[in-house]
Every structure is written in C-alpha cells, then in structure tokens.
Amino acid sequence: MYSKYFFSNFYRYFSASPKLPSFSAIPSKFRRQAIQEAQKALIDFLHGTKNLPYTYAEHIGKNSLFSLSNLISKVAFSPYSFSSSFKKYLRYHPINEFEFFFESIGIDYSEVSGFLPLNKFFFSEDGTVLNSACTLSGFGFPWNRLGKLYKEKSSIFSRSSVELTAKLSEFKKHGFTNVSVIGICLAFPDVLSEEGEVGGEIDALLTDLKLICLDLDLESSVEGNVDSWYEVCRKIRVFYDLNVEKGKLGELMGRRKSILLEHGEDVLAKMAEYFCRFGVKKEEAALLLLEVPELLNLDLETPLVCVLKLLKDFNLSSEELKNVSHTYGHVLGTNRMANLPHVMKALDLHAWFFNKIINGNHQLFASYVVNNPIEDHDKEFRDGLEKIQLSRTPIHTMGKLNFLHGIGFGENAVTMRILAHLHGTNSELQERFDCLLHSGVEFSKLCKMVRMHPKILNQNPETLEQKVNFLCGEMGSSLDCLDVFPGFLCFDLEKRIKPRFRFHMWLREKGLCTKNYSIASIIATSEKTFVARLSKMHPDAPKHWIERFPHSTPLVS
C-alpha cells in the first residue's frame, strides 16, 4: 500500500521536473489510483512474466515514473477496469525494458534515450547490465543511485557478478564497512571499473582513504549511512580534482578532520576556485586550504577592500606603492573581496600576494576580512552611481559596472568614465575580455588596454580573435604591439587593417617605401594623411591604392 507521504512528495518532486505526459483523460481524483495500479501491474509483469526477482522488479516499477506515465497515457481509463486494461496492454505491447531500468537507477528521463542499447529491448537479450545492478544492490548500493556509477563509468556494468563481488570484498579487507565502501565507490567510480584494478593510483587512493577514515578515526565522526559517507568522500575528491597527488593526501587531511566535518563540498570547491583565481596552480590552492583551514571560515564575498590600504598592510614597498598609484589608477579605491584575485592580477601582483598569504600572512588576511575596511567613494564615482539609479536602464548599466569591478577596476572616477564607452551586457563584455585573455594578452596589460580604449570590448569575440590572428600571423608582430597601440583592435579588419598593411608591403616589395613605419602609423593615420604620404613616395601610388583597394575606408569597427 502506498502512503500519502509518498504521493505528496511524488507530486511536489515532479512539479519541478520535466512534465509528465498529460493525464487529461483521467479525472484528477483517480490519477493517484492509476499510478498505483500501473506500478503494481508493471512489478507483477516484470516478476511473474519476465522472471525478475521481486525485489528488483519492485525497484524498477517504483522508480520509473516517467516511462510508466507514457504507458498510462496510452491506456483508456476506467476506475473499475484500468488495472486489468493496463495488464492486458503489457501482455500485448512489448516495452523497452532498458528504458524503465535506466530511469529507475537514477538517470534523468531526458537523458535515458542516450543510454539505450541499439536494437535491444529485453533483458533476455543482454542481462549483463541488470545482473551488475542486482549485484551492487545486493551489496547495499541504493538502486536509484546506480545511475551515477553508470554515467561516470559504464564499464562497471559490463563486469560479471563474480568480478564485482570479488572487487567489493577486496575493499572490505582494508577494514572498510559495506556502507563506507558504497560511499567510496559512488564518489570514486574508477575503483570499480576494469581500468581501476588495485595498484597504482587506485592503491594510492585506498591508502589515503584508509589513513583518513580508519587509522586517524574519521569513521567515528561519520554517521553510518551511505549519504554521509558519500558526502565525506565527495569532499575528499574535491582535493584530488585539484590535482593533489593520490597517496600524499591522507596524512595532511587526516590531521585536519574539521575540513571534512565542518564544511560542505560546495564551500571547499568555491574557496579553492577563489584562490586559483590568483593565477596559481590548482594544487597550490588545495594545499593552502589544507595547511590553513581557518581560511574556510572567512567571508570572501561581501567585505569591501581598500586597495592601497591592503597593499600597505601587506608591506608593499613605498616605491612600489607610488608606482601603483601612478600606473594603476583604474584599480584604486574600494572593491569587493570577491574581486580581490582579479584586482591583484590587474596590478600584476597576484603571485606576490598569494605568496604573502601562503608564507605566514594568512592571519593578517583573515584579520583584514573581519575588520571589513571601507573607504569613501570619490565624488565623481558617487555622482555616477546616482545617475545610474536615475537612468532608464539602471540594471543593465550596473551589470556593466559589475563587470569592470570583476576584472579589477575599482570604485573610482576612471572606472565611471570608462563605463560610458562600453556597450553590451555583463556576460557579453566578459566573453570578449576572456577572448583576448585566451589569445595570450596578459591580464594586467589587457586592463590597461581597456582603460586606454574601452571600445575594444564593443566587438564580438570572433572579430577580436581574427584581428589578433592577423596581427601575429600575417603582420608578423607580437602582442606587445597592443601595449602601445591597443586602438589597433578598434579598426575594421577588412576595410582598414588588411588593405593598409598589404599595400604597405606591396610598396616595400616595389622598393617605393624605404622607411619603416610603425603599425600605428600605417593603420591609425587618417585617409587624407595616408594618401598624402603615398604621393611623396611616388606620384602614381595613390592611383594604385584606389585601384587595388577601392572599398577601403577609414572607419573603425
């Protein structure tokens, strides 16, 4: 008998999931009855007709509601005869048993079709997957969590029951309980796959886990259920995903059990990502959290940072502070702690700052966050904020401003002036900025380029990439050219850059141009001045220019 609790949760769950097929032909007061009777009929069919053990038939019947609902919608409903009608439908209309199976083990119904075997519909055609699932379930794996294993390592389900049983027994010899073994396997599916034979990385992983969980007694602090063990193992996996070498994590993590007991997986991953944004290797960020776990208790999202004060507190030299004030005015003022990694990258001080933290200054960093220093905005920035709030598109404009803050620009007058020249949404601007980063432009240099020529970010990524490729390819220049001439990226590639440069090269080949002109002189010179220069080289040069490139124009992108 199905409880009211089950159905109340059923409808609440599926209200947020993809919609079930319409039951418009079934009065709402009978829909619960239809689902109950269809599930019972399917379970009886799989057990009685298909000879599946009742336990596994029940697992499939109770956990494949979308597949089942598709069948329900095909059977005429009558409150008095639906059960017999549905049973008859199953007898005379073969179903794809794998569809029900894959949904039942926890694979989202929208993804099920991608896992169905070709030209096979019945377990009798290939029972390997089902037998593997039954073996794992018999060991204690939750049936509706097996889909996670299948999605990550489908090869697990190609192993025989004997192989899987032997593998699971091997893990228990290390001292793990059934429940802990299940948690480990769900978090690290490789250990059950054919590629995951004990030895090498798998052996190193098990050594770490044994040290953390058993030898250093984490087990006594973990509830004895699968969810708790899975959660702990997922947290451990965060550090392996950060490239910490297997076999070297156990001792360090085992002595800092609070990391696993007091913080969630999302917190660990988010904090690691935060420190990775200082431009360091993933393993360096991971080791920082392991060596200084108190950092995990800090709010690195909302506090404000006064850039100059922070640099002074971290003992940046007076000379370097003067250089920062003179060269990086666009970074000064306040910014959110969440943006600090990119603030430091915009100053080209990210490596210096991270080394300060990892070499003993973490307490100063923690103190700074807690004290939450705030500096008044300068008047121009404050006036700009007021204008944004009174404008017709405050949300859009604040999105652009948040983009600038996110790449390290401070709350200052320079930032507000740059804002007026930017066009696009927050995400579009970020995509264009990232495009130039991926092209090889250094972060701090790119921020300076944006300060000098904000309009470079008003172009789509494809256009920017084409211009950079032409600059470094056909023109044979380096990205350093953009340090002094970022405006290059603002000119039209087809109508300005290519014609001017190619004609310049033609002149050199003909021996008409003996002077080495800079790229800026070739591209940025006005059309009138450019043609006048050609006339000095040769009286016929302007004519050749017009004939060869009649559609060239001085317009910028």
GROMACS .gro file of N, CA and C in nm, residues 209-313:
model
  315
  209LEU      N    1   4.252   0.686   0.182
  209LEU     CA    2   4.121   0.674   0.245
  209LEU      C    3   4.130   0.593   0.374
  210LYS      N    4   4.213   0.488   0.372
  210LYS     CA    5   4.230   0.407   0.493
  210LYS      C    6   4.293   0.491   0.605
  211LEU      N    7   4.392   0.573   0.567
  211LEU     CA    8   4.459   0.657   0.666
  211LEU      C    9   4.364   0.761   0.723
  212ILE      N   10   4.287   0.825   0.634
  212ILE     CA   11   4.195   0.932   0.677
  212ILE      C   12   4.080   0.876   0.760
  213CYS      N   13   4.018   0.772   0.706
  213CYS     CA   14   3.892   0.724   0.764
  213CYS      C   15   3.911   0.625   0.879
  214LEU      N   16   4.012   0.541   0.869
  214LEU     CA   17   4.028   0.435   0.969
  214LEU      C   18   4.140   0.463   1.067
  215ASP      N   19   4.261   0.479   1.015
  215ASP     CA   20   4.376   0.495   1.104
  215ASP      C   21   4.366   0.621   1.189
  216LEU      N   22   4.318   0.730   1.128
  216LEU     CA   23   4.304   0.856   1.201
  216LEU      C   24   4.160   0.878   1.249
  217ASP      N   25   4.078   0.773   1.238
  217ASP     CA   26   3.948   0.764   1.305
  217ASP      C   27   3.844   0.867   1.262
  218LEU      N   28   3.844   0.902   1.133
  218LEU     CA   29   3.734   0.986   1.085
  218LEU      C   30   3.602   0.908   1.092
  219GLU      N   31   3.612   0.777   1.080
  219GLU     CA   32   3.494   0.691   1.079
  219GLU      C   33   3.404   0.714   1.200
  220SER      N   34   3.464   0.740   1.315
  220SER     CA   35   3.385   0.758   1.437
  220SER      C   36   3.302   0.887   1.434
  221SER      N   37   3.335   0.979   1.343
  221SER     CA   38   3.264   1.107   1.336
  221SER      C   39   3.164   1.111   1.221
  222VAL      N   40   3.156   1.002   1.145
  222VAL     CA   41   3.066   0.998   1.029
  222VAL      C   42   2.950   0.905   1.061
  223GLU      N   43   2.830   0.953   1.032
  223GLU     CA   44   2.711   0.869   1.054
  223GLU      C   45   2.719   0.745   0.967
  224GLY      N   46   2.668   0.637   1.017
  224GLY     CA   47   2.679   0.510   0.947
  224GLY      C   48   2.577   0.490   0.839
  225ASN      N   49   2.567   0.583   0.745
  225ASN     CA   50   2.477   0.563   0.632
  225ASN      C   51   2.548   0.605   0.503
  226VAL      N   52   2.494   0.561   0.392
  226VAL     CA   53   2.557   0.583   0.262
  226VAL      C   54   2.571   0.731   0.230
  227ASP      N   55   2.466   0.809   0.257
  227ASP     CA   56   2.470   0.952   0.224
  227ASP      C   57   2.584   1.023   0.295
  228SER      N   58   2.604   0.992   0.422
  228SER     CA   59   2.710   1.057   0.498
  228SER      C   60   2.848   1.021   0.444
  229TRP      N   61   2.868   0.892   0.414
  229TRP     CA   62   2.998   0.850   0.361
  229TRP      C   63   3.021   0.906   0.221
  230TYR      N   64   2.916   0.909   0.143
  230TYR     CA   65   2.929   0.966   0.007
  230TYR      C   66   2.966   1.114   0.016
  231GLU      N   67   2.902   1.185   0.108
  231GLU     CA   68   2.930   1.328   0.125
  231GLU      C   69   3.075   1.351   0.165
  232VAL      N   70   3.126   1.272   0.260
  232VAL     CA   71   3.265   1.286   0.303
  232VAL      C   72   3.361   1.255   0.187
  233CYS      N   73   3.332   1.149   0.115
  233CYS     CA   74   3.421   1.111   0.004
  233CYS      C   75   3.418   1.214  -0.108
  234ARG      N   76   3.303   1.277  -0.130
  234ARG     CA   77   3.295   1.383  -0.231
  234ARG      C   78   3.385   1.500  -0.190
  235LYS      N   79   3.389   1.531  -0.061
  235LYS     CA   80   3.475   1.640  -0.014
  235LYS      C   81   3.622   1.605  -0.036
  236ILE      N   82   3.656   1.479  -0.009
  236ILE     CA   83   3.794   1.436  -0.034
  236ILE      C   84   3.826   1.447  -0.183
  237ARG      N   85   3.729   1.412  -0.266
  237ARG     CA   86   3.751   1.415  -0.411
  237ARG      C   87   3.778   1.557  -0.460
  238VAL      N   88   3.722   1.658  -0.392
  238VAL     CA   89   3.748   1.797  -0.431
  238VAL      C   90   3.898   1.821  -0.442
  239PHE      N   91   3.974   1.766  -0.346
  239PHE     CA   92   4.118   1.790  -0.344
  239PHE      C   93   4.191   1.711  -0.452
  240TYR      N   94   4.142   1.591  -0.482
  240TYR     CA   95   4.202   1.517  -0.593
  240TYR      C   96   4.173   1.586  -0.726
  241ASP      N   97   4.053   1.643  -0.737
  241ASP     CA   98   4.018   1.717  -0.859
  241ASP      C   99   4.103   1.842  -0.875
  242LEU      N  100   4.166   1.884  -0.763
  242LEU     CA  101   4.257   1.999  -0.767
  242LEU      C  102   4.401   1.952  -0.788
  243ASN      N  103   4.416   1.829  -0.835
  243ASN     CA  104   4.547   1.773  -0.874
  243ASN      C  105   4.639   1.740  -0.757
  244VAL      N  106   4.583   1.726  -0.636
  244VAL     CA  107   4.664   1.675  -0.526
  244VAL      C  108   4.692   1.528  -0.555
  245GLU      N  109   4.815   1.488  -0.547
  245GLU     CA  110   4.854   1.352  -0.585
  245GLU      C  111   4.797   1.249  -0.487
  246LYS      N  112   4.739   1.145  -0.544
  246LYS     CA  113   4.687   1.036  -0.462
  246LYS      C  114   4.803   0.968  -0.389
  247GLY      N  115   4.781   0.939  -0.262
  247GLY     CA  116   4.885   0.878  -0.181
  247GLY      C  117   4.957   0.978  -0.093
  248LYS      N  118   4.934   1.109  -0.119
  248LYS     CA  119   5.001   1.213  -0.041
  248LYS      C  120   4.903   1.300   0.037
  249LEU      N  121   4.775   1.265   0.028
  249LEU     CA  122   4.673   1.348   0.092
  249LEU      C  123   4.637   1.300   0.231
  250GLY      N  124   4.652   1.170   0.254
  250GLY     CA  125   4.600   1.109   0.376
  250GLY      C  126   4.648   1.173   0.504
  251GLU      N  127   4.779   1.184   0.522
  251GLU     CA  128   4.834   1.234   0.647
  251GLU      C  129   4.790   1.377   0.673
  252LEU      N  130   4.800   1.463   0.570
  252LEU     CA  131   4.767   1.604   0.586
  252LEU      C  132   4.619   1.624   0.615
  253MET      N  133   4.534   1.554   0.542
  253MET     CA  134   4.390   1.570   0.563
  253MET      C  135   4.343   1.501   0.690
  254GLY      N  136   4.403   1.387   0.721
  254GLY     CA  137   4.362   1.314   0.840
  254GLY      C  138   4.384   1.394   0.967
  255ARG      N  139   4.484   1.482   0.968
  255ARG     CA  140   4.510   1.564   1.086
  255ARG      C  141   4.421   1.688   1.089
  256ARG      N  142   4.345   1.708   0.985
  256ARG     CA  143   4.257   1.826   0.978
  256ARG      C  144   4.114   1.781   0.943
  257LYS      N  145   4.064   1.691   1.026
  257LYS     CA  146   3.932   1.634   1.001
  257LYS      C  147   3.822   1.739   0.999
  258SER      N  148   3.846   1.852   1.063
  258SER     CA  149   3.744   1.958   1.068
  258SER      C  150   3.708   2.005   0.928
  259ILE      N  151   3.804   1.998   0.836
  259ILE     CA  152   3.777   2.040   0.698
  259ILE      C  153   3.662   1.958   0.640
  260LEU      N  154   3.664   1.827   0.669
  260LEU     CA  155   3.563   1.738   0.613
  260LEU      C  156   3.433   1.739   0.694
  261LEU      N  157   3.443   1.769   0.822
  261LEU     CA  158   3.326   1.761   0.909
  261LEU      C  159   3.248   1.892   0.919
  262GLU      N  160   3.316   2.004   0.900
  262GLU     CA  161   3.253   2.134   0.924
  262GLU      C  162   3.218   2.212   0.798
  263HIS      N  163   3.267   2.167   0.683
  263HIS     CA  164   3.246   2.244   0.561
  263HIS      C  165   3.188   2.155   0.451
  264GLY      N  166   3.099   2.213   0.371
  264GLY     CA  167   3.037   2.139   0.263
  264GLY      C  168   3.126   2.133   0.140
  265GLU      N  169   3.092   2.041   0.052
  265GLU     CA  170   3.168   2.026  -0.073
  265GLU      C  171   3.168   2.155  -0.154
  266ASP      N  172   3.053   2.223  -0.158
  266ASP     CA  173   3.045   2.346  -0.237
  266ASP      C  174   3.136   2.455  -0.180
  267VAL      N  175   3.147   2.460  -0.045
  267VAL     CA  176   3.235   2.559   0.018
  267VAL      C  177   3.380   2.532  -0.018
  268LEU      N  178   3.421   2.405  -0.009
  268LEU     CA  179   3.559   2.368  -0.041
  268LEU      C  180   3.592   2.403  -0.186
  269ALA      N  181   3.500   2.366  -0.277
  269ALA     CA  182   3.524   2.392  -0.419
  269ALA      C  183   3.527   2.542  -0.448
  270LYS      N  184   3.437   2.617  -0.385
  270LYS     CA  185   3.430   2.761  -0.409
  270LYS      C  186   3.555   2.831  -0.356
  271MET      N  187   3.600   2.793  -0.236
  271MET     CA  188   3.719   2.856  -0.180
  271MET      C  189   3.843   2.822  -0.261
  272ALA      N  190   3.852   2.699  -0.307
  272ALA     CA  191   3.966   2.660  -0.390
  272ALA      C  192   3.966   2.740  -0.520
  273GLU      N  193   3.848   2.755  -0.578
  273GLU     CA  194   3.836   2.832  -0.702
  273GLU      C  195   3.876   2.977  -0.680
  274TYR      N  196   3.841   3.031  -0.563
  274TYR     CA  197   3.876   3.169  -0.530
  274TYR      C  198   4.027   3.189  -0.533
  275PHE      N  199   4.100   3.101  -0.467
  275PHE     CA  200   4.245   3.117  -0.462
  275PHE      C  201   4.312   3.080  -0.594
  276CYS      N  202   4.248   2.992  -0.672
  276CYS     CA  203   4.302   2.962  -0.805
  276CYS      C  204   4.300   3.086  -0.894
  277ARG      N  205   4.206   3.177  -0.867
  277ARG     CA  206   4.196   3.298  -0.949
  277ARG      C  207   4.315   3.392  -0.929
  278PHE      N  208   4.401   3.363  -0.831
  278PHE     CA  209   4.525   3.440  -0.820
  278PHE      C  210   4.628   3.394  -0.922
  279GLY      N  211   4.588   3.301  -1.008
  279GLY     CA  212   4.677   3.255  -1.114
  279GLY      C  213   4.771   3.145  -1.071
  280VAL      N  214   4.741   3.079  -0.959
  280VAL     CA  215   4.828   2.972  -0.911
  280VAL      C  216   4.775   2.837  -0.959
  281LYS      N  217   4.859   2.735  -0.945
  281LYS     CA  218   4.817   2.601  -0.982
  281LYS      C  219   4.709   2.551  -0.886
  282LYS      N  220   4.626   2.460  -0.935
  282LYS     CA  221   4.517   2.408  -0.852
  282LYS      C  222   4.570   2.344  -0.724
  283GLU      N  223   4.679   2.269  -0.736
  283GLU     CA  224   4.730   2.201  -0.617
  283GLU      C  225   4.782   2.299  -0.514
  284GLU      N  226   4.829   2.417  -0.557
  284GLU     CA  227   4.875   2.518  -0.463
  284GLU      C  228   4.757   2.572  -0.382
  285ALA      N  229   4.645   2.595  -0.450
  285ALA     CA  230   4.525   2.642  -0.379
  285ALA      C  231   4.476   2.535  -0.282
  286ALA      N  232   4.480   2.408  -0.325
  286ALA     CA  233   4.435   2.299  -0.239
  286ALA      C  234   4.522   2.288  -0.114
  287LEU      N  235   4.653   2.295  -0.133
  287LEU     CA  236   4.744   2.283  -0.019
  287LEU      C  237   4.730   2.401   0.077
  288LEU      N  238   4.700   2.519   0.024
  288LEU     CA  239   4.676   2.634   0.111
  288LEU      C  240   4.559   2.608   0.204
  289LEU      N  241   4.449   2.554   0.151
  289LEU     CA  242   4.331   2.526   0.234
  289LEU      C  243   4.361   2.417   0.337
  290LEU      N  244   4.442   2.319   0.298
  290LEU     CA  245   4.476   2.211   0.391
  290LEU      C  246   4.569   2.260   0.501
  291GLU      N  247   4.660   2.349   0.465
  291GLU     CA  248   4.755   2.399   0.563
  291GLU      C  249   4.699   2.512   0.649
  292VAL      N  250   4.603   2.585   0.594
  292VAL     CA  251   4.544   2.697   0.668
  292VAL      C  252   4.391   2.684   0.663
  293PRO      N  253   4.334   2.582   0.729
  293PRO     CA  254   4.190   2.557   0.718
  293PRO      C  255   4.103   2.670   0.773
  294GLU      N  256   4.160   2.759   0.859
  294GLU     CA  257   4.081   2.869   0.912
  294GLU      C  258   4.034   2.964   0.802
  295LEU      N  259   4.099   2.960   0.686
  295LEU     CA  260   4.055   3.044   0.574
  295LEU      C  261   3.914   3.006   0.529
  296LEU      N  262   3.877   2.880   0.554
  296LEU     CA  263   3.745   2.833   0.511
  296LEU      C  264   3.632   2.898   0.590
  297ASN      N  265   3.664   2.960   0.702
  297ASN     CA  266   3.562   3.025   0.784
  297ASN      C  267   3.540   3.171   0.746
  298LEU      N  268   3.619   3.222   0.652
  298LEU     CA  269   3.612   3.363   0.617
  298LEU      C  270   3.504   3.391   0.514
  299ASP      N  271   3.450   3.511   0.520
  299ASP     CA  272   3.358   3.559   0.417
  299ASP      C  273   3.442   3.631   0.312
  300LEU      N  274   3.464   3.565   0.201
  300LEU     CA  275   3.544   3.626   0.094
  300LEU      C  276   3.454   3.677  -0.019
  301GLU      N  277   3.331   3.707   0.014
  301GLU     CA  278   3.234   3.752  -0.087
  301GLU      C  279   3.195   3.898  -0.067
  302THR      N  280   3.148   3.933   0.052
  302THR     CA  281   3.083   4.064   0.069
  302THR      C  282   3.171   4.177   0.122
  303PRO      N  283   3.275   4.152   0.203
  303PRO     CA  284   3.352   4.266   0.256
  303PRO      C  285   3.413   4.351   0.145
  304LEU      N  286   3.433   4.479   0.177
  304LEU     CA  287   3.498   4.570   0.083
  304LEU      C  288   3.646   4.581   0.115
  305VAL      N  289   3.724   4.605   0.012
  305VAL     CA  290   3.869   4.616   0.027
  305VAL      C  291   3.913   4.754  -0.021
  306CYS      N  292   3.993   4.823   0.059
  306CYS     CA  293   4.061   4.945   0.016
  306CYS      C  294   4.196   4.900  -0.039
  307VAL      N  295   4.215   4.912  -0.169
  307VAL     CA  296   4.330   4.852  -0.236
  307VAL      C  297   4.462   4.903  -0.179
  308LEU      N  298   4.480   5.034  -0.172
  308LEU     CA  299   4.607   5.087  -0.124
  308LEU      C  300   4.634   5.048   0.021
  309LYS      N  301   4.530   5.052   0.104
  309LYS     CA  302   4.547   5.015   0.245
  309LYS      C  303   4.589   4.868   0.258
  310LEU      N  304   4.527   4.784   0.178
  310LEU     CA  305   4.561   4.642   0.182
  310LEU      C  306   4.707   4.621   0.142
  311LEU      N  307   4.750   4.689   0.036
  311LEU     CA  308   4.888   4.675  -0.009
  311LEU      C  309   4.986   4.726   0.096
  312LYS      N  310   4.950   4.835   0.162
  312LYS     CA  311   5.036   4.887   0.269
  312LYS      C  312   5.044   4.788   0.384
  313ASP      N  313   4.929   4.731   0.423
  313ASP     CA  314   4.926   4.636   0.534
  313ASP      C  315   5.009   4.511   0.504
   0.00000   0.00000   0.00000
